[in-house]
PDB file of N, CA and C in Angstrom:
ATOM      1  N   UNK C   1    -113.273  10.905   3.196  1.00  0.00           N
ATOM      2  CA  UNK C   1    -112.976   9.586   2.373  1.00  0.00           C
ATOM      3  C   UNK C   1    -114.199   8.513   2.506  1.00  0.00           C
ATOM      4  N   UNK C   2    -114.804   8.540   3.690  1.00  0.00           N
ATOM      5  CA  UNK C   2    -115.531   7.713   4.029  1.00  0.00           C
ATOM      6  C   UNK C   2    -116.931   8.361   3.052  1.00  0.00           C
ATOM      7  N   UNK C   3    -117.615   9.635   3.077  1.00  0.00           N
ATOM      8  CA  UNK C   3    -118.283   9.891   2.298  1.00  0.00           C
ATOM      9  C   UNK C   3    -118.084   9.216   0.466  1.00  0.00           C
ATOM     10  N   UNK C   4    -116.904   9.251   0.033  1.00  0.00           N
ATOM     11  CA  UNK C   4    -117.212   8.739  -1.303  1.00  0.00           C
ATOM     12  C   UNK C   4    -116.994   7.512  -1.497  1.00  0.00           C
ATOM     13  N   UNK C   5    -116.582   6.701  -0.134  1.00  0.00           N
ATOM     14  CA  UNK C   5    -116.808   5.135  -0.550  1.00  0.00           C
ATOM     15  C   UNK C   5    -118.541   4.840  -0.145  1.00  0.00           C
ATOM     16  N   UNK C   6    -118.957   5.815   0.863  1.00  0.00           N
ATOM     17  CA  UNK C   6    -120.263   5.426   0.656  1.00  0.00           C
ATOM     18  C   UNK C   6    -121.364   5.811  -0.610  1.00  0.00           C
ATOM     19  N   UNK C   7    -120.641   6.818  -1.164  1.00  0.00           N
ATOM     20  CA  UNK C   7    -121.109   6.947  -2.837  1.00  0.00           C
ATOM     21  C   UNK C   7    -121.015   5.912  -3.294  1.00  0.00           C
ATOM     22  N   UNK C   8    -119.738   5.324  -3.499  1.00  0.00           N
ATOM     23  CA  UNK C   8    -119.587   4.053  -4.611  1.00  0.00           C
ATOM     24  C   UNK C   8    -120.376   3.024  -4.217  1.00  0.00           C
ATOM     25  N   UNK C   9    -120.548   2.904  -2.893  1.00  0.00           N
ATOM     26  CA  UNK C   9    -121.276   1.950  -2.279  1.00  0.00           C
ATOM     27  C   UNK C   9    -122.964   1.831  -2.914  1.00  0.00           C
ATOM     28  N   UNK C  10    -123.110   3.196  -2.596  1.00  0.00           N
ATOM     29  CA  UNK C  10    -124.721   3.295  -3.149  1.00  0.00           C
ATOM     30  C   UNK C  10    -124.813   3.240  -4.561  1.00  0.00           C
ATOM     31  N   UNK C  11    -124.027   4.068  -5.420  1.00  0.00           N
ATOM     32  CA  UNK C  11    -124.097   3.954  -6.772  1.00  0.00           C
ATOM     33  C   UNK C  11    -124.056   2.732  -6.947  1.00  0.00           C
ATOM     34  N   UNK C  12    -122.935   1.852  -7.020  1.00  0.00           N
ATOM     35  CA  UNK C  12    -122.764   0.557  -6.935  1.00  0.00           C
ATOM     36  C   UNK C  12    -124.570  -0.577  -7.144  1.00  0.00           C
ATOM     37  N   UNK C  13    -124.562  -0.416  -5.882  1.00  0.00           N
ATOM     38  CA  UNK C  13    -125.968  -1.044  -5.684  1.00  0.00           C
ATOM     39  C   UNK C  13    -126.944  -0.805  -6.416  1.00  0.00           C
ATOM     40  N   UNK C  14    -127.216   0.966  -6.576  1.00  0.00           N
ATOM     41  CA  UNK C  14    -128.054   1.312  -7.433  1.00  0.00           C
ATOM     42  C   UNK C  14    -128.116   1.280  -8.592  1.00  0.00           C
ATOM     43  N   UNK C  15    -127.846   0.874  -8.857  1.00  0.00           N
ATOM     44  CA  UNK C  15    -126.807   1.162 -10.479  1.00  0.00           C
ATOM     45  C   UNK C  15    -128.053   0.673 -11.110  1.00  0.00           C
ATOM     46  N   UNK C  16    -128.675  -0.812 -10.505  1.00  0.00           N
ATOM     47  CA  UNK C  16    -129.337  -2.254 -10.883  1.00  0.00           C
ATOM     48  C   UNK C  16    -130.642  -1.643 -11.155  1.00  0.00           C
ATOM     49  N   UNK C  17    -130.949  -0.777 -10.452  1.00  0.00           N
ATOM     50  CA  UNK C  17    -132.433  -0.472 -10.187  1.00  0.00           C
ATOM     51  C   UNK C  17    -133.560  -0.215 -11.285  1.00  0.00           C
ATOM     52  N   UNK C  18    -133.023   0.479 -11.456  1.00  0.00           N
ATOM     53  CA  UNK C  18    -133.376   1.213 -13.286  1.00  0.00           C
ATOM     54  C   UNK C  18    -133.416  -0.091 -14.048  1.00  0.00           C
ATOM     55  N   UNK C  19    -132.912  -0.840 -14.134  1.00  0.00           N
ATOM     56  CA  UNK C  19    -133.027  -2.130 -15.358  1.00  0.00           C
ATOM     57  C   UNK C  19    -134.026  -2.679 -14.450  1.00  0.00           C
ATOM     58  N   UNK C  20    -134.030  -2.842 -13.456  1.00  0.00           N
ATOM     59  CA  UNK C  20    -134.696  -3.973 -12.589  1.00  0.00           C
ATOM     60  C   UNK C  20    -136.623  -3.408 -12.994  1.00  0.00           C
ATOM     61  N   UNK C  21    -135.812  -1.897 -12.685  1.00  0.00           N
ATOM     62  CA  UNK C  21    -137.988  -1.576 -12.722  1.00  0.00           C
ATOM     63  C   UNK C  21    -138.184  -1.736 -14.005  1.00  0.00           C
ATOM     64  N   UNK C  22    -137.249  -0.926 -15.315  1.00  0.00           N
ATOM     65  CA  UNK C  22    -137.675  -1.883 -16.573  1.00  0.00           C
ATOM     66  C   UNK C  22    -138.182  -3.234 -17.084  1.00  0.00           C
ATOM     67  N   UNK C  23    -137.537  -4.120 -16.365  1.00  0.00           N
ATOM     68  CA  UNK C  23    -137.684  -5.797 -16.874  1.00  0.00           C
ATOM     69  C   UNK C  23    -139.011  -5.619 -15.638  1.00  0.00           C
ATOM     70  N   UNK C  24    -139.647  -5.051 -14.616  1.00  0.00           N
ATOM     71  CA  UNK C  24    -140.954  -5.848 -13.755  1.00  0.00           C
ATOM     72  C   UNK C  24    -142.165  -4.931 -14.795  1.00  0.00           C
ATOM     73  N   UNK C  25    -141.666  -3.762 -15.116  1.00  0.00           N
ATOM     74  CA  UNK C  25    -142.701  -2.745 -15.999  1.00  0.00           C
ATOM     75  C   UNK C  25    -142.902  -4.147 -17.365  1.00  0.00           C
ATOM     76  N   UNK C  26    -141.817  -4.550 -17.848  1.00  0.00           N
ATOM     77  CA  UNK C  26    -142.262  -5.271 -19.307  1.00  0.00           C
ATOM     78  C   UNK C  26    -142.522  -6.362 -18.762  1.00  0.00           C
ATOM     79  N   UNK C  27    -142.060  -6.936 -17.877  1.00  0.00           N
ATOM     80  CA  UNK C  27    -142.246  -8.800 -17.614  1.00  0.00           C
ATOM     81  C   UNK C  27    -143.932  -9.067 -17.383  1.00  0.00           C
ATOM     82  N   UNK C  28    -144.593  -7.862 -16.504  1.00  0.00           N
ATOM     83  CA  UNK C  28    -145.707  -7.856 -16.185  1.00  0.00           C
ATOM     84  C   UNK C  28    -146.345  -8.975 -15.272  1.00  0.00           C
ATOM     85  N   UNK C  29    -145.202  -9.699 -14.206  1.00  0.00           N
ATOM     86  CA  UNK C  29    -145.783 -10.916 -13.331  1.00  0.00           C
ATOM     87  C   UNK C  29    -144.772 -10.636 -12.334  1.00  0.00           C
ATOM     88  N   UNK C  30    -145.126 -11.274 -11.060  1.00  0.00           N
ATOM     89  CA  UNK C  30    -144.251 -11.442 -10.041  1.00  0.00           C
ATOM     90  C   UNK C  30    -143.378 -12.627  -9.831  1.00  0.00           C
ATOM     91  N   UNK C  31    -143.302 -13.410 -11.175  1.00  0.00           N
ATOM     92  CA  UNK C  31    -142.202 -14.669 -10.525  1.00  0.00           C
ATOM     93  C   UNK C  31    -140.839 -14.310 -11.017  1.00  0.00           C
ATOM     94  N   UNK C  32    -140.343 -14.429  -9.803  1.00  0.00           N
ATOM     95  CA  UNK C  32    -139.040 -14.419  -9.662  1.00  0.00           C
ATOM     96  C   UNK C  32    -138.131 -13.297  -8.969  1.00  0.00           C
ATOM     97  N   UNK C  33    -139.813 -11.986  -8.473  1.00  0.00           N
ATOM     98  CA  UNK C  33    -139.358 -11.413  -7.673  1.00  0.00           C
ATOM     99  C   UNK C  33    -140.098 -11.705  -6.355  1.00  0.00           C
ATOM    100  N   UNK C  34    -139.327 -11.331  -5.039  1.00  0.00           N
ATOM    101  CA  UNK C  34    -139.070 -11.770  -3.842  1.00  0.00           C
ATOM    102  C   UNK C  34    -139.723 -10.329  -2.873  1.00  0.00           C
ATOM    103  N   UNK C  35    -141.368 -10.385  -2.817  1.00  0.00           N
ATOM    104  CA  UNK C  35    -142.033  -9.324  -2.089  1.00  0.00           C
ATOM    105  C   UNK C  35    -140.961  -9.003  -0.666  1.00  0.00           C
ATOM    106  N   UNK C  36    -140.670  -9.854   0.287  1.00  0.00           N
ATOM    107  CA  UNK C  36    -139.704  -9.429   1.662  1.00  0.00           C
ATOM    108  C   UNK C  36    -138.475  -8.775   1.473  1.00  0.00           C
ATOM    109  N   UNK C  37    -137.565  -9.161  -0.086  1.00  0.00           N
ATOM    110  CA  UNK C  37    -136.304  -8.489  -0.303  1.00  0.00           C
ATOM    111  C   UNK C  37    -136.265  -7.018  -0.556  1.00  0.00           C
ATOM    112  N   UNK C  38    -138.168  -6.998  -1.650  1.00  0.00           N
ATOM    113  CA  UNK C  38    -138.069  -5.510  -1.531  1.00  0.00           C
ATOM    114  C   UNK C  38    -138.179  -4.814  -0.436  1.00  0.00           C
ATOM    115  N   UNK C  39    -139.308  -4.922   0.397  1.00  0.00           N
ATOM    116  CA  UNK C  39    -139.539  -4.397   1.578  1.00  0.00           C
ATOM    117  C   UNK C  39    -138.531  -4.144   2.458  1.00  0.00           C
ATOM    118  N   UNK C  40    -137.278  -5.462   2.811  1.00  0.00           N
ATOM    119  CA  UNK C  40    -136.273  -5.012   3.158  1.00  0.00           C
ATOM    120  C   UNK C  40    -135.354  -3.709   2.695  1.00  0.00           C
ATOM    121  N   UNK C  41    -135.099  -3.865   1.708  1.00  0.00           N
ATOM    122  CA  UNK C  41    -134.066  -3.072   1.045  1.00  0.00           C
ATOM    123  C   UNK C  41    -134.970  -1.311   1.343  1.00  0.00           C
ATOM    124  N   UNK C  42    -136.080  -1.522   0.729  1.00  0.00           N
ATOM    125  CA  UNK C  42    -137.179  -0.270   1.027  1.00  0.00           C
ATOM    126  C   UNK C  42    -136.599   0.446   2.536  1.00  0.00           C
ATOM    127  N   UNK C  43    -136.951  -0.506   3.489  1.00  0.00           N
ATOM    128  CA  UNK C  43    -137.179  -0.082   4.869  1.00  0.00           C
ATOM    129  C   UNK C  43    -135.182   0.591   4.907  1.00  0.00           C
ATOM    130  N   UNK C  44    -134.439  -0.609   4.340  1.00  0.00           N
ATOM    131  CA  UNK C  44    -132.969  -0.152   4.361  1.00  0.00           C
ATOM    132  C   UNK C  44    -132.844   1.396   4.122  1.00  0.00           C
ATOM    133  N   UNK C  45    -133.257   1.750   3.023  1.00  0.00           N
ATOM    134  CA  UNK C  45    -133.373   2.840   2.433  1.00  0.00           C
ATOM    135  C   UNK C  45    -133.571   4.186   3.413  1.00  0.00           C
ATOM    136  N   UNK C  46    -134.988   3.500   3.833  1.00  0.00           N
ATOM    137  CA  UNK C  46    -135.489   4.645   4.944  1.00  0.00           C
ATOM    138  C   UNK C  46    -134.687   4.697   6.026  1.00  0.00           C
ATOM    139  N   UNK C  47    -134.379   3.972   6.621  1.00  0.00           N
ATOM    140  CA  UNK C  47    -132.972   3.435   7.465  1.00  0.00           C
ATOM    141  C   UNK C  47    -131.624   4.473   7.584  1.00  0.00           C
ATOM    142  N   UNK C  48    -131.473   5.091   6.128  1.00  0.00           N
ATOM    143  CA  UNK C  48    -130.117   5.586   5.642  1.00  0.00           C
ATOM    144  C   UNK C  48    -130.286   7.065   5.526  1.00  0.00           C
ATOM    145  N   UNK C  49    -132.062   7.419   5.088  1.00  0.00           N
ATOM    146  CA  UNK C  49    -131.866   8.545   4.477  1.00  0.00           C
ATOM    147  C   UNK C  49    -131.836   8.876   6.092  1.00  0.00           C
ATOM    148  N   UNK C  50    -132.891   8.817   6.668  1.00  0.00           N
ATOM    149  CA  UNK C  50    -132.938   8.986   8.024  1.00  0.00           C
ATOM    150  C   UNK C  50    -131.792   9.087   9.797  1.00  0.00           C
ATOM    151  N   UNK C  51    -130.557   8.477   8.941  1.00  0.00           N
ATOM    152  CA  UNK C  51    -129.389   8.416   9.769  1.00  0.00           C
ATOM    153  C   UNK C  51    -128.599   9.671   9.533  1.00  0.00           C
ATOM    154  N   UNK C  52    -128.999  10.086   7.842  1.00  0.00           N
ATOM    155  CA  UNK C  52    -128.245  11.043   7.488  1.00  0.00           C
ATOM    156  C   UNK C  52    -128.843  12.524   7.631  1.00  0.00           C
ATOM    157  N   UNK C  53    -130.154  12.593   7.893  1.00  0.00           N
ATOM    158  CA  UNK C  53    -131.184  13.465   8.208  1.00  0.00           C
ATOM    159  C   UNK C  53    -130.897  13.712   9.661  1.00  0.00           C
ATOM    160  N   UNK C  54    -130.763  12.947  11.167  1.00  0.00           N
ATOM    161  CA  UNK C  54    -130.113  12.981  12.155  1.00  0.00           C
ATOM    162  C   UNK C  54    -129.126  13.142  12.610  1.00  0.00           C
ATOM    163  N   UNK C  55    -128.029  13.266  12.102  1.00  0.00           N
ATOM    164  CA  UNK C  55    -126.576  13.247  11.916  1.00  0.00           C
ATOM    165  C   UNK C  55    -126.443  14.848  11.964  1.00  0.00           C
ATOM    166  N   UNK C  56    -126.484  15.406  13.114  1.00  0.00           N
ATOM    167  CA  UNK C  56    -125.755  16.461  12.976  1.00  0.00           C
ATOM    168  C   UNK C  56    -124.851  17.116  12.047  1.00  0.00           C
ATOM    169  N   UNK C  57    -123.476  16.409  12.339  1.00  0.00           N
ATOM    170  CA  UNK C  57    -122.320  16.106  11.291  1.00  0.00           C
ATOM    171  C   UNK C  57    -122.753  16.813   9.799  1.00  0.00           C
ATOM    172  N   UNK C  58    -123.262  15.877   9.328  1.00  0.00           N
ATOM    173  CA  UNK C  58    -123.693  15.585   8.456  1.00  0.00           C
ATOM    174  C   UNK C  58    -124.491  16.900   7.752  1.00  0.00           C
ATOM    175  N   UNK C  59    -125.477  16.974   8.506  1.00  0.00           N
ATOM    176  CA  UNK C  59    -126.018  18.191   8.145  1.00  0.00           C
ATOM    177  C   UNK C  59    -125.637  19.361   8.400  1.00  0.00           C
ATOM    178  N   UNK C  60    -125.020  19.635   8.809  1.00  0.00           N
ATOM    179  CA  UNK C  60    -124.440  20.464   8.993  1.00  0.00           C
ATOM    180  C   UNK C  60    -123.238  21.142   7.883  1.00  0.00           C
ATOM    181  N   UNK C  61    -122.685  20.502   7.017  1.00  0.00           N
ATOM    182  CA  UNK C  61    -122.406  20.160   5.986  1.00  0.00           C
ATOM    183  C   UNK C  61    -122.927  19.719   4.569  1.00  0.00           C
ATOM    184  N   UNK C  62    -124.774  19.736   4.751  1.00  0.00           N
ATOM    185  CA  UNK C  62    -125.303  19.297   3.903  1.00  0.00           C
ATOM    186  C   UNK C  62    -125.205  19.878   2.007  1.00  0.00           C
ATOM    187  N   UNK C  63    -124.722  21.349   2.544  1.00  0.00           N
ATOM    188  CA  UNK C  63    -124.525  22.226   1.075  1.00  0.00           C
ATOM    189  C   UNK C  63    -123.281  21.967   0.433  1.00  0.00           C
ATOM    190  N   UNK C  64    -122.511  21.048   1.087  1.00  0.00           N
ATOM    191  CA  UNK C  64    -120.943  20.486   0.637  1.00  0.00           C
ATOM    192  C   UNK C  64    -121.483  18.837   0.089  1.00  0.00           C
ATOM    193  N   UNK C  65    -122.387  18.228   0.909  1.00  0.00           N
ATOM    194  CA  UNK C  65    -122.541  16.741   0.903  1.00  0.00           C
ATOM    195  C   UNK C  65    -123.524  16.047   0.401  1.00  0.00           C
ATOM    196  N   UNK C  66    -124.394  17.057  -0.005  1.00  0.00           N
ATOM    197  CA  UNK C  66    -125.944  16.854  -0.639  1.00  0.00           C
ATOM    198  C   UNK C  66    -125.988  15.568  -1.710  1.00  0.00           C
ATOM    199  N   UNK C  67    -125.019  15.350  -2.323  1.00  0.00           N
ATOM    200  CA  UNK C  67    -124.935  14.262  -3.503  1.00  0.00           C
ATOM    201  C   UNK C  67    -125.104  12.674  -2.410  1.00  0.00           C
ATOM    202  N   UNK C  68    -124.439  12.958  -1.685  1.00  0.00           N
ATOM    203  CA  UNK C  68    -125.111  11.436  -0.598  1.00  0.00           C
ATOM    204  C   UNK C  68    -126.539  11.571   0.062  1.00  0.00           C
ATOM    205  N   UNK C  69    -126.854  12.387  -0.159  1.00  0.00           N
ATOM    206  CA  UNK C  69    -128.311  12.444   0.423  1.00  0.00           C
ATOM    207  C   UNK C  69    -129.244  11.854  -0.905  1.00  0.00           C
ATOM    208  N   UNK C  70    -128.765  12.496  -1.692  1.00  0.00           N
ATOM    209  CA  UNK C  70    -129.466  11.962  -3.172  1.00  0.00           C
ATOM    210  C   UNK C  70    -129.015  11.296  -3.859  1.00  0.00           C
ATOM    211  N   UNK C  71    -128.401  10.170  -3.516  1.00  0.00           N
ATOM    212  CA  UNK C  71    -127.967   8.969  -4.191  1.00  0.00           C
ATOM    213  C   UNK C  71    -129.156   8.044  -3.518  1.00  0.00           C
ATOM    214  N   UNK C  72    -129.120   8.178  -2.368  1.00  0.00           N
ATOM    215  CA  UNK C  72    -129.730   7.173  -1.269  1.00  0.00           C
ATOM    216  C   UNK C  72    -131.633   7.776  -1.425  1.00  0.00           C
ATOM    217  N   UNK C  73    -132.183   8.760  -1.821  1.00  0.00           N
ATOM    218  CA  UNK C  73    -133.244   9.195  -1.922  1.00  0.00           C
ATOM    219  C   UNK C  73    -133.564   8.667  -3.273  1.00  0.00           C
ATOM    220  N   UNK C  74    -132.659   8.658  -4.625  1.00  0.00           N
ATOM    221  CA  UNK C  74    -133.101   8.094  -5.842  1.00  0.00           C
ATOM    222  C   UNK C  74    -132.754   6.872  -5.698  1.00  0.00           C
ATOM    223  N   UNK C  75    -132.119   5.983  -5.226  1.00  0.00           N
ATOM    224  CA  UNK C  75    -132.196   4.694  -4.783  1.00  0.00           C
ATOM    225  C   UNK C  75    -133.571   4.085  -4.149  1.00  0.00           C
ATOM    226  N   UNK C  76    -134.144   4.917  -3.318  1.00  0.00           N
ATOM    227  CA  UNK C  76    -135.801   5.018  -2.630  1.00  0.00           C
ATOM    228  C   UNK C  76    -136.342   4.801  -3.265  1.00  0.00           C
ATOM    229  N   UNK C  77    -136.301   5.863  -4.301  1.00  0.00           N
ATOM    230  CA  UNK C  77    -137.187   6.177  -5.317  1.00  0.00           C
ATOM    231  C   UNK C  77    -137.504   4.971  -6.347  1.00  0.00           C
ATOM    232  N   UNK C  78    -136.420   4.512  -6.907  1.00  0.00           N
ATOM    233  CA  UNK C  78    -136.532   3.142  -7.478  1.00  0.00           C
ATOM    234  C   UNK C  78    -136.960   2.409  -6.741  1.00  0.00           C
ATOM    235  N   UNK C  79    -136.397   1.728  -5.838  1.00  0.00           N
ATOM    236  CA  UNK C  79    -137.282   0.356  -4.955  1.00  0.00           C
ATOM    237  C   UNK C  79    -138.670   0.796  -4.723  1.00  0.00           C
ATOM    238  N   UNK C  80    -138.815   2.119  -4.441  1.00  0.00           N
ATOM    239  CA  UNK C  80    -140.105   2.387  -4.480  1.00  0.00           C
ATOM    240  C   UNK C  80    -141.363   2.133  -5.637  1.00  0.00           C
ATOM    241  N   UNK C  81    -140.824   2.351  -6.711  1.00  0.00           N
ATOM    242  CA  UNK C  81    -141.381   2.444  -8.299  1.00  0.00           C
ATOM    243  C   UNK C  81    -141.434   0.491  -8.312  1.00  0.00           C
ATOM    244  N   UNK C  82    -140.422  -0.304  -7.852  1.00  0.00           N
ATOM    245  CA  UNK C  82    -140.375  -1.790  -8.372  1.00  0.00           C
ATOM    246  C   UNK C  82    -141.362  -2.145  -7.358  1.00  0.00           C
ATOM    247  N   UNK C  83    -141.484  -1.731  -6.146  1.00  0.00           N
ATOM    248  CA  UNK C  83    -142.560  -1.997  -5.347  1.00  0.00           C
ATOM    249  C   UNK C  83    -144.126  -1.886  -6.173  1.00  0.00           C
ATOM    250  N   UNK C  84    -144.226  -0.770  -6.459  1.00  0.00           N
ATOM    251  CA  UNK C  84    -145.524  -0.228  -7.731  1.00  0.00           C
ATOM    252  C   UNK C  84    -145.617  -1.198  -8.398  1.00  0.00           C
ATOM    253  N   UNK C  85    -145.004  -1.758  -9.105  1.00  0.00           N
ATOM    254  CA  UNK C  85    -144.641  -2.734  -9.983  1.00  0.00           C
ATOM    255  C   UNK C  85    -144.885  -3.921  -9.061  1.00  0.00           C
ATOM    256  N   UNK C  86    -144.447  -4.305  -8.363  1.00  0.00           N
ATOM    257  CA  UNK C  86    -145.010  -5.778  -8.179  1.00  0.00           C
ATOM    258  C   UNK C  86    -146.685  -5.850  -7.521  1.00  0.00           C
ATOM    259  N   UNK C  87    -146.890  -4.677  -7.285  1.00  0.00           N
ATOM    260  CA  UNK C  87    -148.202  -4.831  -6.713  1.00  0.00           C
ATOM    261  C   UNK C  87    -149.375  -5.009  -8.042  1.00  0.00           C
ATOM    262  N   UNK C  88    -148.420  -4.297  -8.973  1.00  0.00           N
ATOM    263  CA  UNK C  88    -149.637  -4.371 -10.240  1.00  0.00           C
ATOM    264  C   UNK C  88    -149.374  -5.472 -11.006  1.00  0.00           C
ATOM    265  N   UNK C  89    -148.133  -6.471 -10.569  1.00  0.00           N
ATOM    266  CA  UNK C  89    -147.920  -7.490 -11.493  1.00  0.00           C
ATOM    267  C   UNK C  89    -148.585  -8.472 -10.781  1.00  0.00           C
ATOM    268  N   UNK C  90    -148.796  -8.182  -9.563  1.00  0.00           N
ATOM    269  CA  UNK C  90    -149.166  -9.367  -8.733  1.00  0.00           C
ATOM    270  C   UNK C  90    -150.870  -9.018  -8.998  1.00  0.00           C
ATOM    271  N   UNK C  91    -151.604  -8.354  -9.200  1.00  0.00           N
ATOM    272  CA  UNK C  91    -152.800  -8.339  -9.773  1.00  0.00           C
ATOM    273  C   UNK C  91    -153.131  -8.864 -11.201  1.00  0.00           C
ATOM    274  N   UNK C  92    -152.145  -8.423 -11.754  1.00  0.00           N
ATOM    275  CA  UNK C  92    -152.147  -8.868 -13.417  1.00  0.00           C
ATOM    276  C   UNK C  92    -152.013 -10.377 -13.536  1.00  0.00           C
ATOM    277  N   UNK C  93    -150.981 -11.158 -12.148  1.00  0.00           N
ATOM    278  CA  UNK C  93    -151.402 -12.378 -12.283  1.00  0.00           C
ATOM    279  C   UNK C  93    -152.486 -13.476 -11.419  1.00  0.00           C
ATOM    280  N   UNK C  94    -153.185 -12.603 -10.858  1.00  0.00           N
ATOM    281  CA  UNK C  94    -154.382 -12.483 -10.268  1.00  0.00           C
ATOM    282  C   UNK C  94    -155.371 -13.200 -11.525  1.00  0.00           C
ATOM    283  N   UNK C  95    -155.332 -11.899 -12.035  1.00  0.00           N
ATOM    284  CA  UNK C  95    -156.622 -11.458 -13.415  1.00  0.00           C
ATOM    285  C   UNK C  95    -156.248 -13.092 -14.399  1.00  0.00           C
ATOM    286  N   UNK C  96    -154.506 -13.190 -14.213  1.00  0.00           N
ATOM    287  CA  UNK C  96    -154.510 -14.003 -15.688  1.00  0.00           C
ATOM    288  C   UNK C  96    -155.133 -15.642 -15.291  1.00  0.00           C
ATOM    289  N   UNK C  97    -154.763 -15.504 -13.692  1.00  0.00           N
ATOM    290  CA  UNK C  97    -155.152 -16.828 -13.283  1.00  0.00           C
ATOM    291  C   UNK C  97    -156.750 -17.678 -13.131  1.00  0.00           C
ATOM    292  N   UNK C  98    -157.112 -16.324 -13.093  1.00  0.00           N
ATOM    293  CA  UNK C  98    -158.768 -16.109 -13.305  1.00  0.00           C
ATOM    294  C   UNK C  98    -159.399 -16.732 -14.513  1.00  0.00           C
ATOM    295  N   UNK C  99    -158.722 -15.857 -15.554  1.00  0.00           N
ATOM    296  CA  UNK C  99    -158.583 -16.571 -16.556  1.00  0.00           C
ATOM    297  C   UNK C  99    -158.997 -17.663 -17.542  1.00  0.00           C
ATOM    298  N   UNK C 100    -157.343 -18.531 -16.459  1.00  0.00           N
ATOM    299  CA  UNK C 100    -157.179 -19.736 -16.858  1.00  0.00           C
ATOM    300  C   UNK C 100    -158.428 -20.525 -16.021  1.00  0.00           C
ATOM    301  N   UNK C 101    -158.546 -20.224 -15.134  1.00  0.00           N
ATOM    302  CA  UNK C 101    -159.705 -20.855 -14.328  1.00  0.00           C
ATOM    303  C   UNK C 101    -160.949 -21.068 -14.744  1.00  0.00           C
ATOM    304  N   UNK C 102    -161.369 -19.764 -15.614  1.00  0.00           N
ATOM    305  CA  UNK C 102    -162.894 -19.996 -15.832  1.00  0.00           C
ATOM    306  C   UNK C 102    -162.682 -20.747 -17.319  1.00  0.00           C
ATOM    307  N   UNK C 103    -161.388 -21.043 -17.854  1.00  0.00           N
ATOM    308  CA  UNK C 103    -161.956 -21.659 -19.212  1.00  0.00           C
ATOM    309  C   UNK C 103    -162.191 -23.432 -19.029  1.00  0.00           C
TER     310      UNK C 103
END
Protein backbone atom coordinates (compact mmCIF):
# COMPACT_ATOMS: atom_id res chain seq x y z
CA UNK A 1 0.00 0.00 0.00
CA UNK A 2 2.85 2.40 0.81
CA UNK A 3 4.29 1.96 -2.69
CA UNK A 4 0.91 2.66 -4.27
CA UNK A 5 0.57 5.90 -2.31
CA UNK A 6 4.12 6.84 -3.25
CA UNK A 7 3.34 6.24 -6.93
CA UNK A 8 0.20 8.38 -6.68
CA UNK A 9 2.28 11.18 -5.15
CA UNK A 10 5.04 10.92 -7.78
CA UNK A 11 2.60 10.71 -10.71
CA UNK A 12 0.49 13.57 -9.39
CA UNK A 13 3.49 15.77 -8.79
CA UNK A 14 5.16 14.79 -12.03
CA UNK A 15 2.13 15.17 -14.28
CA UNK A 16 2.78 18.88 -14.65
CA UNK A 17 6.43 18.57 -15.71
CA UNK A 18 5.85 17.73 -19.39
CA UNK A 19 3.55 20.76 -19.70
CA UNK A 20 6.09 22.91 -17.88
CA UNK A 21 8.86 21.78 -20.22
CA UNK A 22 6.74 22.61 -23.28
CA UNK A 23 5.91 26.02 -21.81
CA UNK A 24 9.60 26.72 -21.13
CA UNK A 25 10.53 25.67 -24.65
CA UNK A 26 7.92 27.88 -26.28
CA UNK A 27 8.33 30.89 -23.95
CA UNK A 28 12.05 31.29 -24.69
CA UNK A 29 12.46 33.34 -21.49
CA UNK A 30 13.19 32.74 -17.82
CA UNK A 31 10.52 35.21 -16.71
CA UNK A 32 8.29 33.53 -14.17
CA UNK A 33 10.80 30.72 -13.52
CA UNK A 34 12.84 30.15 -10.37
CA UNK A 35 16.25 28.52 -10.72
CA UNK A 36 16.33 27.87 -6.98
CA UNK A 37 13.02 26.02 -7.13
CA UNK A 38 14.13 23.90 -10.09
CA UNK A 39 17.40 22.99 -8.37
CA UNK A 40 15.62 22.11 -5.13
CA UNK A 41 13.24 19.78 -6.96
CA UNK A 42 16.10 18.32 -9.03
CA UNK A 43 18.15 17.47 -5.93
CA UNK A 44 15.02 16.14 -4.23
CA UNK A 45 14.64 13.61 -7.03
CA UNK A 46 18.31 12.68 -6.71
CA UNK A 47 17.66 11.99 -3.01
CA UNK A 48 14.53 9.97 -3.82
CA UNK A 49 16.31 7.86 -6.43
CA UNK A 50 19.28 7.32 -4.13
CA UNK A 51 16.98 6.31 -1.28
CA UNK A 52 15.53 3.56 -3.46
CA UNK A 53 18.94 2.35 -4.64
CA UNK A 54 20.34 2.07 -1.10
CA UNK A 55 17.20 0.45 0.36
CA UNK A 56 18.03 -3.26 0.52
CA UNK A 57 14.39 -4.27 0.97
CA UNK A 58 13.32 -2.31 -2.11
CA UNK A 59 16.24 -3.56 -4.20
CA UNK A 60 15.46 -7.17 -3.23
CA UNK A 61 12.03 -6.67 -4.82
CA UNK A 62 13.09 -4.45 -7.74
CA UNK A 63 11.75 -6.96 -10.27
CA UNK A 64 8.26 -6.46 -8.78
CA UNK A 65 8.50 -2.78 -7.80
CA UNK A 66 10.57 -1.30 -10.64
CA UNK A 67 7.78 1.14 -11.49
CA UNK A 68 8.42 3.24 -8.36
CA UNK A 69 12.00 3.94 -9.43
CA UNK A 70 10.83 4.45 -13.02
CA UNK A 71 8.60 7.37 -12.05
CA UNK A 72 11.33 8.96 -9.95
CA UNK A 73 13.72 8.76 -12.91
CA UNK A 74 11.09 10.02 -15.37
CA UNK A 75 10.40 13.09 -13.22
CA UNK A 76 14.14 13.62 -12.73
CA UNK A 77 14.60 13.68 -16.51
CA UNK A 78 11.72 16.16 -16.92
CA UNK A 79 13.13 18.52 -14.28
CA UNK A 80 16.60 18.14 -15.81
CA UNK A 81 15.17 19.06 -19.21
CA UNK A 82 13.50 22.11 -17.70
CA UNK A 83 16.83 23.09 -16.12
CA UNK A 84 18.55 22.87 -19.50
CA UNK A 85 15.80 24.99 -21.03
CA UNK A 86 16.25 27.51 -18.22
CA UNK A 87 19.93 27.84 -19.17
CA UNK A 88 19.01 28.25 -22.84
CA UNK A 89 16.32 30.79 -22.05
CA UNK A 90 18.62 32.79 -19.78
CA UNK A 91 21.09 33.05 -22.66
CA UNK A 92 18.27 34.17 -24.96
CA UNK A 93 17.17 36.78 -22.39
CA UNK A 94 20.73 38.14 -22.24
CA UNK A 95 20.95 38.30 -26.04
CA UNK A 96 17.65 40.21 -26.23
CA UNK A 97 18.83 42.62 -23.53
CA UNK A 98 22.06 43.28 -25.47
CA UNK A 99 20.09 43.93 -28.67
CA UNK A 100 17.78 46.39 -26.89
CA UNK A 101 20.67 48.25 -25.25
CA UNK A 102 22.55 48.45 -28.58
CA UNK A 103 19.67 50.33 -30.24
